[in-house]
Amino acid sequence: MKIIKRSSLLLLLSALLIIGGCMNSGAAPADLNEKTPDSGQKTEITDPIKKSYYIFDTIVQVKVYDSRITDRHFNEIEELLKTIDAEMSRTNDKSELAKVNDNAGIKPVQVSDQTFNVVQKAYDYTKQTEGRFNLAIGPLVTLWNIGNEGAHVPDQSKIDELIPHSQYNQVELNPDTREVYLKEKGMEMDLGGIAKGYSADVIAKYLTDNGFKSAIIDLGGNVLALGQKPGGHKWTIGIQDPDLSRGNPIGNLKVENQTIVTSGVYERFFEEDGKVYHHILDSDTGYPVDNNLNSVTILTDSSIDADALSTSIFSMGLEKGLEFAEQLDKAEALFITKDKKVYITSGMAEVLAMTNDSYTLMNE
């Protein structure tokens, strides 16, 4: 068995490459103290002032194009991230989510406003997509353990045992008391498919509230492009070639005040007996989703929505996923198949420029 585990750097690069001024990979980190201006000093800068964090088992990078940003601001962002992680992490045994999971089949658990709102959002997407996005998939995620040492194909009997414990209709929410209840023992909620997107939105709101209007927020490939880049131009975002050995994008998106999130088979996976098993699980079969897709990229205004949509639409497959995405308001999707074909929703054509001859745009 061959286990493939991403390093922190590859986690950052696995979904999207930011190019055209959004990422300057050759620049050294800015000195925040030197970049803090005196009163009245010009705030627009060419190179970003940036800070990296390691939370949610991935690298979080915030790049701000404004010389007024200080260590205090970055520290406050870190506290916001730590709070979300402490409330919603499935692997943190002291988190609110862990307490909900520990009390499955026992009693409801009251959670914070923030956690309840994210759980409610996750539940709504689970119902809307008929379980293609599934907040109750935690038992299968734990069983497969993909992305961690020791990942392997579980016994079929164990998979069959856990499928009934991964059904979202056994999740009960009480908005009046902010209580979450998993009705059966052995159930586990997993917010991994939505919490990173929510976190990007929280950071963007913090920056906006503090007067910063130009930034790139990257949570392991969940990219939020705040405002415009310096000079008043749109950001150029590169969509990662699923073949990571090449490291060049298949195309570019021109965006402002939008978020781009990709779900793909190359993000977390392992190989056993010559077969690759990726991390996007189907709660009906108990196995990784098996279709002809390598990745799905979502472009929209809200990162929490993009995060949930990228997973659920990937799980739907090309035909159903494309039909579903076309019906969404203010959201576009791009599909990359295993045979290097690219399919897009109608509005994506307005912002996409293909750059890789190895890939063919099929429905421009």
Tab-separated table of C-alpha atoms in Angstrom:
chain	number	residue	atom	x	y	z
A	1	MET	CA	0.000	0.000	0.000
A	2	LYS	CA	1.266	3.419	-0.920
A	3	ILE	CA	0.106	6.281	1.299
A	4	ILE	CA	0.347	9.760	-0.162
A	5	LYS	CA	0.183	12.616	2.309
A	6	ARG	CA	0.493	16.269	1.349
A	7	SER	CA	3.024	18.523	2.996
A	8	SER	CA	1.825	21.907	4.248
A	9	LEU	CA	3.140	23.538	1.096
A	10	LEU	CA	1.315	21.172	-1.222
A	11	LEU	CA	-1.895	21.690	0.709
A	12	LEU	CA	-1.611	25.360	-0.089
A	13	LEU	CA	-1.002	24.707	-3.783
A	14	SER	CA	-3.274	21.739	-4.374
A	15	ALA	CA	-6.467	23.479	-5.452
A	16	LEU	CA	-5.675	26.875	-6.941
A	17	LEU	CA	-2.662	28.833	-8.085
A	18	ILE	CA	-2.932	32.590	-7.617
A	19	ILE	CA	-1.148	34.486	-10.357
A	20	GLY	CA	-1.019	37.840	-12.067
A	21	GLY	CA	-0.156	39.901	-8.987
A	22	CYS	CA	-2.116	37.889	-6.431
A	23	MET	CA	0.851	35.795	-5.424
A	24	ASN	CA	4.487	36.750	-5.640
A	25	SER	CA	6.215	33.499	-4.763
A	26	GLY	CA	9.674	35.026	-4.988
A	27	ALA	CA	9.039	37.823	-2.490
A	28	ALA	CA	10.183	37.573	1.090
A	29	PRO	CA	7.596	38.122	3.840
A	30	ALA	CA	7.032	41.801	4.521
A	31	ASP	CA	8.199	43.359	7.789
A	32	LEU	CA	4.960	44.525	9.360
A	33	ASN	CA	6.578	47.111	11.585
A	34	GLU	CA	8.352	48.769	8.687
A	35	LYS	CA	5.177	48.747	6.608
A	36	THR	CA	3.079	50.553	9.222
A	37	PRO	CA	2.780	54.142	7.964
A	38	ASP	CA	2.698	57.458	9.753
A	39	SER	CA	-0.548	59.415	9.672
A	40	GLY	CA	-1.349	60.579	6.154
A	41	GLN	CA	1.063	58.221	4.438
A	42	LYS	CA	-0.094	56.564	1.214
A	43	THR	CA	-1.588	53.142	1.965
A	44	GLU	CA	-1.609	51.446	-1.464
A	45	ILE	CA	1.311	49.052	-1.908
A	46	THR	CA	2.470	46.824	-4.750
A	47	ASP	CA	3.607	43.838	-2.704
A	48	PRO	CA	1.287	42.379	-0.070
A	49	ILE	CA	1.852	42.308	3.657
A	50	LYS	CA	1.111	38.737	4.581
A	51	LYS	CA	0.687	36.361	7.462
A	52	SER	CA	0.440	32.578	7.487
A	53	TYR	CA	-1.265	30.369	10.041
A	54	TYR	CA	-1.621	26.616	10.403
A	55	ILE	CA	-5.176	25.821	11.419
A	56	PHE	CA	-7.812	23.338	10.195
A	57	ASP	CA	-4.951	20.959	9.266
A	58	THR	CA	-3.917	23.283	6.466
A	59	ILE	CA	-2.038	26.499	5.786
A	60	VAL	CA	-4.060	29.695	6.010
A	61	GLN	CA	-2.507	32.675	4.254
A	62	VAL	CA	-3.799	36.248	4.363
A	63	LYS	CA	-2.249	38.823	2.021
A	64	VAL	CA	-3.286	42.450	2.432
A	65	TYR	CA	-2.414	45.200	-0.036
A	66	ASP	CA	-2.514	48.088	2.409
A	67	SER	CA	0.427	49.401	4.429
A	68	ARG	CA	-1.821	50.264	7.407
A	69	ILE	CA	-2.160	46.578	8.339
A	70	THR	CA	-0.320	45.785	11.586
A	71	ASP	CA	0.605	42.840	13.771
A	72	ARG	CA	-2.456	43.620	15.889
A	73	HIS	CA	-4.764	43.041	12.932
A	74	PHE	CA	-3.116	39.757	12.042
A	75	ASN	CA	-3.252	38.635	15.667
A	76	GLU	CA	-6.955	39.403	15.808
A	77	ILE	CA	-7.495	37.376	12.640
A	78	GLU	CA	-5.629	34.497	14.251
A	79	GLU	CA	-7.924	34.652	17.277
A	80	LEU	CA	-10.962	34.497	14.999
A	81	LEU	CA	-9.549	31.385	13.316
A	82	LYS	CA	-8.667	29.755	16.621
A	83	THR	CA	-12.203	30.310	17.902
A	84	ILE	CA	-13.729	28.701	14.819
A	85	ASP	CA	-11.326	25.790	15.050
A	86	ALA	CA	-12.057	25.332	18.758
A	87	GLU	CA	-15.785	25.278	18.078
A	88	MET	CA	-16.047	23.307	14.825
A	89	SER	CA	-13.059	20.966	14.547
A	90	ARG	CA	-14.010	17.298	14.442
A	91	THR	CA	-10.522	16.219	15.511
A	92	ASN	CA	-10.315	18.567	18.524
A	93	ASP	CA	-11.776	16.488	21.349
A	94	LYS	CA	-12.623	19.651	23.313
A	95	SER	CA	-14.529	21.422	20.545
A	96	GLU	CA	-18.265	22.062	20.533
A	97	LEU	CA	-18.598	19.726	17.563
A	98	ALA	CA	-16.793	16.964	19.460
A	99	LYS	CA	-19.212	17.447	22.363
A	100	VAL	CA	-22.162	17.063	19.974
A	101	ASN	CA	-20.613	13.877	18.555
A	102	ASP	CA	-19.818	12.489	22.020
A	103	ASN	CA	-23.468	12.888	23.005
A	104	ALA	CA	-24.884	11.162	19.924
A	105	GLY	CA	-27.882	9.083	20.944
A	106	ILE	CA	-27.709	10.539	24.464
A	107	LYS	CA	-28.852	14.156	24.543
A	108	PRO	CA	-28.951	17.446	22.611
A	109	VAL	CA	-26.019	19.808	23.050
A	110	GLN	CA	-26.243	23.599	23.083
A	111	VAL	CA	-23.631	25.344	20.923
A	112	SER	CA	-22.612	28.934	20.172
A	113	ASP	CA	-24.488	31.114	17.706
A	114	GLN	CA	-21.573	30.812	15.293
A	115	THR	CA	-21.432	27.024	15.410
A	116	PHE	CA	-25.201	26.645	15.154
A	117	ASN	CA	-25.362	28.921	12.113
A	118	VAL	CA	-22.691	26.880	10.307
A	119	VAL	CA	-24.369	23.597	11.269
A	120	GLN	CA	-27.706	24.963	10.030
A	121	LYS	CA	-26.087	25.983	6.738
A	122	ALA	CA	-24.498	22.557	6.395
A	123	TYR	CA	-27.824	20.876	7.125
A	124	ASP	CA	-29.624	23.035	4.562
A	125	TYR	CA	-27.095	22.118	1.866
A	126	THR	CA	-27.333	18.468	2.858
A	127	LYS	CA	-31.102	18.515	2.299
A	128	GLN	CA	-30.873	20.632	-0.860
A	129	THR	CA	-28.393	18.237	-2.454
A	130	GLU	CA	-30.137	15.101	-1.144
A	131	GLY	CA	-27.061	14.061	0.773
A	132	ARG	CA	-24.426	14.703	-1.886
A	133	PHE	CA	-23.089	17.134	0.695
A	134	ASN	CA	-23.579	15.329	4.002
A	135	LEU	CA	-22.849	16.873	7.393
A	136	ALA	CA	-23.385	13.469	9.025
A	137	ILE	CA	-20.648	11.648	7.127
A	138	GLY	CA	-18.238	11.749	10.071
A	139	PRO	CA	-18.214	7.984	10.851
A	140	LEU	CA	-17.054	7.150	7.324
A	141	VAL	CA	-14.502	9.975	7.321
A	142	THR	CA	-13.040	8.614	10.555
A	143	LEU	CA	-13.034	5.058	9.216
A	144	TRP	CA	-11.203	5.865	5.992
A	145	ASN	CA	-8.829	8.346	7.687
A	146	ILE	CA	-7.753	9.695	4.291
A	147	GLY	CA	-4.976	12.264	4.449
A	148	ASN	CA	-3.465	10.710	7.566
A	149	GLU	CA	-0.939	7.990	8.226
A	150	GLY	CA	-2.462	4.542	8.268
A	151	ALA	CA	-5.137	5.266	5.673
A	152	HIS	CA	-6.306	2.035	4.026
A	153	VAL	CA	-9.346	0.437	2.442
A	154	PRO	CA	-11.605	-0.645	5.333
A	155	ASP	CA	-13.305	-4.024	5.585
A	156	GLN	CA	-16.627	-4.083	3.755
A	157	SER	CA	-18.392	-5.232	6.903
A	158	LYS	CA	-17.230	-2.119	8.749
A	159	ILE	CA	-18.371	0.149	5.918
A	160	ASP	CA	-21.780	-1.547	5.891
A	161	GLU	CA	-22.011	-1.075	9.646
A	162	LEU	CA	-21.346	2.677	9.492
A	163	ILE	CA	-23.496	3.671	6.509
A	164	PRO	CA	-26.709	3.693	8.644
A	165	HIS	CA	-24.916	5.987	11.120
A	166	SER	CA	-24.105	8.490	8.360
A	167	GLN	CA	-27.663	9.525	7.483
A	168	TYR	CA	-28.461	13.230	7.790
A	169	ASN	CA	-32.144	12.669	8.552
A	170	GLN	CA	-31.048	11.601	12.040
A	171	VAL	CA	-29.723	15.096	12.796
A	172	GLU	CA	-32.098	17.308	14.803
A	173	LEU	CA	-31.649	21.075	15.132
A	174	ASN	CA	-33.461	23.410	17.520
A	175	PRO	CA	-32.944	27.064	16.485
A	176	ASP	CA	-34.694	28.396	19.611
A	177	THR	CA	-32.218	26.789	22.004
A	178	ARG	CA	-29.273	26.422	19.586
A	179	GLU	CA	-29.208	22.703	20.360
A	180	VAL	CA	-27.889	20.012	18.052
A	181	TYR	CA	-28.842	16.382	18.542
A	182	LEU	CA	-27.585	13.287	16.757
A	183	LYS	CA	-30.332	10.759	17.356
A	184	GLU	CA	-28.285	7.552	17.115
A	185	LYS	CA	-25.167	6.435	18.926
A	186	GLY	CA	-22.161	6.210	16.645
A	187	MET	CA	-23.137	9.259	14.584
A	188	GLU	CA	-20.611	12.033	13.935
A	189	MET	CA	-21.000	15.379	12.253
A	190	ASP	CA	-18.159	16.616	10.061
A	191	LEU	CA	-18.026	20.301	9.061
A	192	GLY	CA	-14.780	19.939	7.111
A	193	GLY	CA	-16.566	20.624	3.835
A	194	ILE	CA	-17.889	24.016	4.926
A	195	ALA	CA	-15.914	25.461	7.876
A	196	LYS	CA	-12.965	26.653	5.791
A	197	GLY	CA	-15.292	28.583	3.523
A	198	TYR	CA	-17.013	30.132	6.506
A	199	SER	CA	-13.625	31.125	7.914
A	200	ALA	CA	-12.667	32.918	4.702
A	201	ASP	CA	-15.896	34.921	4.896
A	202	VAL	CA	-15.155	35.830	8.530
A	203	ILE	CA	-11.670	37.076	7.645
A	204	ALA	CA	-13.030	39.086	4.717
A	205	LYS	CA	-15.617	40.733	6.946
A	206	TYR	CA	-12.975	41.580	9.536
A	207	LEU	CA	-10.735	43.191	6.927
A	208	THR	CA	-13.604	45.122	5.373
A	209	ASP	CA	-14.839	46.322	8.762
A	210	ASN	CA	-11.331	47.604	9.505
A	211	GLY	CA	-11.047	49.517	6.233
A	212	PHE	CA	-8.905	47.088	4.215
A	213	LYS	CA	-10.292	46.727	0.711
A	214	SER	CA	-7.669	44.735	-1.208
A	215	ALA	CA	-6.614	41.271	-0.061
A	216	ILE	CA	-6.250	37.601	-0.924
A	217	ILE	CA	-7.441	35.068	1.634
A	218	ASP	CA	-6.320	31.489	0.978
A	219	LEU	CA	-7.320	28.562	3.176
A	220	GLY	CA	-5.633	25.609	1.546
A	221	GLY	CA	-7.048	26.377	-1.882
A	222	ASN	CA	-10.248	28.091	-0.769
A	223	VAL	CA	-9.465	31.506	-2.221
A	224	LEU	CA	-11.366	34.714	-1.536
A	225	ALA	CA	-10.335	37.731	-3.616
A	226	LEU	CA	-11.336	40.836	-1.666
A	227	GLY	CA	-11.952	43.986	-3.691
A	228	GLN	CA	-9.545	44.682	-6.536
A	229	LYS	CA	-5.791	44.349	-6.732
A	230	PRO	CA	-3.669	47.516	-6.544
A	231	GLY	CA	-4.206	49.749	-9.572
A	232	GLY	CA	-7.926	49.036	-9.756
A	233	HIS	CA	-7.712	45.819	-11.768
A	234	LYS	CA	-9.450	42.497	-11.281
A	235	TRP	CA	-7.563	39.628	-9.687
A	236	THR	CA	-6.312	36.850	-11.935
A	237	ILE	CA	-6.871	33.417	-10.383
A	238	GLY	CA	-5.365	30.304	-11.935
A	239	ILE	CA	-7.328	27.042	-11.798
A	240	GLN	CA	-4.975	24.242	-10.812
A	241	ASP	CA	-4.148	21.533	-13.305
A	242	PRO	CA	-5.204	18.312	-11.515
A	243	ASP	CA	-1.911	16.825	-12.687
A	244	LEU	CA	0.199	18.396	-9.934
A	245	SER	CA	3.446	17.307	-11.550
A	246	ARG	CA	2.935	20.048	-14.124
A	247	GLY	CA	2.098	22.801	-11.652
A	248	ASN	CA	0.582	25.155	-14.216
A	249	PRO	CA	-3.064	26.279	-14.383
A	250	ILE	CA	-5.499	25.035	-16.996
A	251	GLY	CA	-6.984	28.535	-17.228
A	252	ASN	CA	-7.433	31.898	-15.505
A	253	LEU	CA	-10.429	33.624	-13.951
A	254	LYS	CA	-10.741	37.424	-13.739
A	255	VAL	CA	-12.596	38.265	-10.529
A	256	GLU	CA	-13.222	40.879	-7.846
A	257	ASN	CA	-14.984	40.464	-4.513
A	258	GLN	CA	-15.556	36.789	-5.258
A	259	THR	CA	-14.440	33.446	-3.953
A	260	ILE	CA	-13.109	30.426	-5.820
A	261	VAL	CA	-13.181	26.968	-4.226
A	262	THR	CA	-12.093	23.692	-5.799
A	263	SER	CA	-12.811	20.108	-4.762
A	264	GLY	CA	-10.729	17.443	-6.457
A	265	VAL	CA	-9.472	13.881	-6.286
A	266	TYR	CA	-5.889	15.105	-5.889
A	267	GLU	CA	-6.380	17.051	-2.638
A	268	ARG	CA	-6.123	14.145	-0.170
A	269	PHE	CA	-5.772	10.529	-1.215
A	270	PHE	CA	-3.886	7.293	-0.816
A	271	GLU	CA	-3.020	4.427	-3.132
A	272	GLU	CA	-3.557	0.750	-2.359
A	273	ASP	CA	-2.992	-2.194	-4.704
A	274	GLY	CA	-2.611	0.192	-7.643
A	275	LYS	CA	-5.926	2.018	-7.049
A	276	VAL	CA	-6.226	5.606	-5.836
A	277	TYR	CA	-8.795	6.450	-3.151
A	278	HIS	CA	-9.602	10.148	-2.665
A	279	HIS	CA	-11.270	11.918	0.270
A	280	ILE	CA	-14.698	12.834	-1.183
A	281	LEU	CA	-16.892	10.059	0.189
A	282	ASP	CA	-20.313	8.846	-0.925
A	283	SER	CA	-22.458	8.144	2.136
A	284	ASP	CA	-24.676	5.788	0.104
A	285	THR	CA	-21.867	3.410	-0.889
A	286	GLY	CA	-19.393	4.221	1.886
A	287	TYR	CA	-16.608	4.575	-0.698
A	288	PRO	CA	-14.967	7.580	-2.389
A	289	VAL	CA	-17.163	9.046	-5.121
A	290	ASP	CA	-16.438	7.199	-8.369
A	291	ASN	CA	-17.139	9.249	-11.466
A	292	ASN	CA	-15.166	10.683	-14.371
A	293	LEU	CA	-14.352	13.981	-12.628
A	294	ASN	CA	-10.955	15.172	-11.445
A	295	SER	CA	-12.162	18.451	-9.970
A	296	VAL	CA	-14.993	20.962	-9.672
A	297	THR	CA	-14.391	24.685	-9.152
A	298	ILE	CA	-17.087	27.035	-7.873
A	299	LEU	CA	-17.074	30.820	-8.379
A	300	THR	CA	-19.498	32.828	-6.254
A	301	ASP	CA	-19.809	35.645	-3.700
A	302	SER	CA	-19.793	33.604	-0.480
A	303	SER	CA	-17.012	31.195	0.441
A	304	ILE	CA	-19.197	29.122	2.772
A	305	ASP	CA	-21.529	28.490	-0.166
A	306	ALA	CA	-18.665	27.762	-2.560
A	307	ASP	CA	-17.150	25.281	-0.109
A	308	ALA	CA	-20.326	23.240	0.255
A	309	LEU	CA	-21.204	23.500	-3.433
A	310	SER	CA	-17.826	22.296	-4.699
A	311	THR	CA	-18.124	19.079	-2.687
A	312	SER	CA	-21.769	18.390	-3.433
A	313	ILE	CA	-21.577	19.193	-7.151
A	314	PHE	CA	-18.467	17.047	-7.523
A	315	SER	CA	-20.386	14.186	-5.907
A	316	MET	CA	-23.282	14.642	-8.340
A	317	GLY	CA	-21.063	13.981	-11.345
A	318	LEU	CA	-20.820	15.950	-14.572
A	319	GLU	CA	-24.333	15.719	-15.991
A	320	LYS	CA	-26.353	16.214	-12.805
A	321	GLY	CA	-23.794	18.612	-11.359
A	322	LEU	CA	-23.836	20.843	-14.419
A	323	GLU	CA	-27.629	20.902	-14.443
A	324	PHE	CA	-27.732	21.715	-10.727
A	325	ALA	CA	-25.091	24.460	-11.028
A	326	GLU	CA	-26.909	26.168	-13.913
A	327	GLN	CA	-29.894	26.711	-11.650
A	328	LEU	CA	-27.877	28.476	-8.941
A	329	ASP	CA	-28.128	32.218	-8.425
A	330	LYS	CA	-24.838	34.151	-8.669
A	331	ALA	CA	-22.709	31.001	-8.825
A	332	GLU	CA	-20.728	29.423	-11.648
A	333	ALA	CA	-19.006	26.042	-11.937
A	334	LEU	CA	-16.143	24.515	-13.891
A	335	PHE	CA	-15.678	20.749	-14.253
A	336	ILE	CA	-12.449	18.979	-15.234
A	337	THR	CA	-12.817	15.352	-16.327
A	338	LYS	CA	-10.226	12.612	-16.121
A	339	ASP	CA	-9.819	12.718	-19.914
A	340	LYS	CA	-8.794	16.418	-19.730
A	341	LYS	CA	-12.054	17.953	-20.882
A	342	VAL	CA	-13.427	21.138	-19.321
A	343	TYR	CA	-17.136	21.907	-18.950
A	344	ILE	CA	-18.488	25.184	-17.603
A	345	THR	CA	-21.758	26.848	-16.690
A	346	SER	CA	-22.904	29.614	-19.026
A	347	GLY	CA	-21.729	32.543	-16.885
A	348	MET	CA	-18.222	31.135	-16.397
A	349	ALA	CA	-17.367	31.842	-20.038
A	350	GLU	CA	-17.404	35.580	-19.289
A	351	VAL	CA	-14.463	35.355	-16.847
A	352	LEU	CA	-12.509	32.279	-18.009
A	353	ALA	CA	-9.489	32.261	-20.288
A	354	MET	CA	-8.063	28.814	-21.111
A	355	THR	CA	-4.235	28.676	-20.994
A	356	ASN	CA	-3.344	24.984	-21.191
A	357	ASP	CA	-3.427	23.177	-24.536
A	358	SER	CA	-3.650	19.812	-22.787
A	359	TYR	CA	-7.236	20.621	-21.818
A	360	THR	CA	-10.202	21.144	-24.158
A	361	LEU	CA	-13.116	23.446	-23.377
A	362	MET	CA	-16.191	21.493	-24.467
A	363	ASN	CA	-19.205	23.769	-24.006
A	364	GLU	CA	-18.099	27.393	-24.363
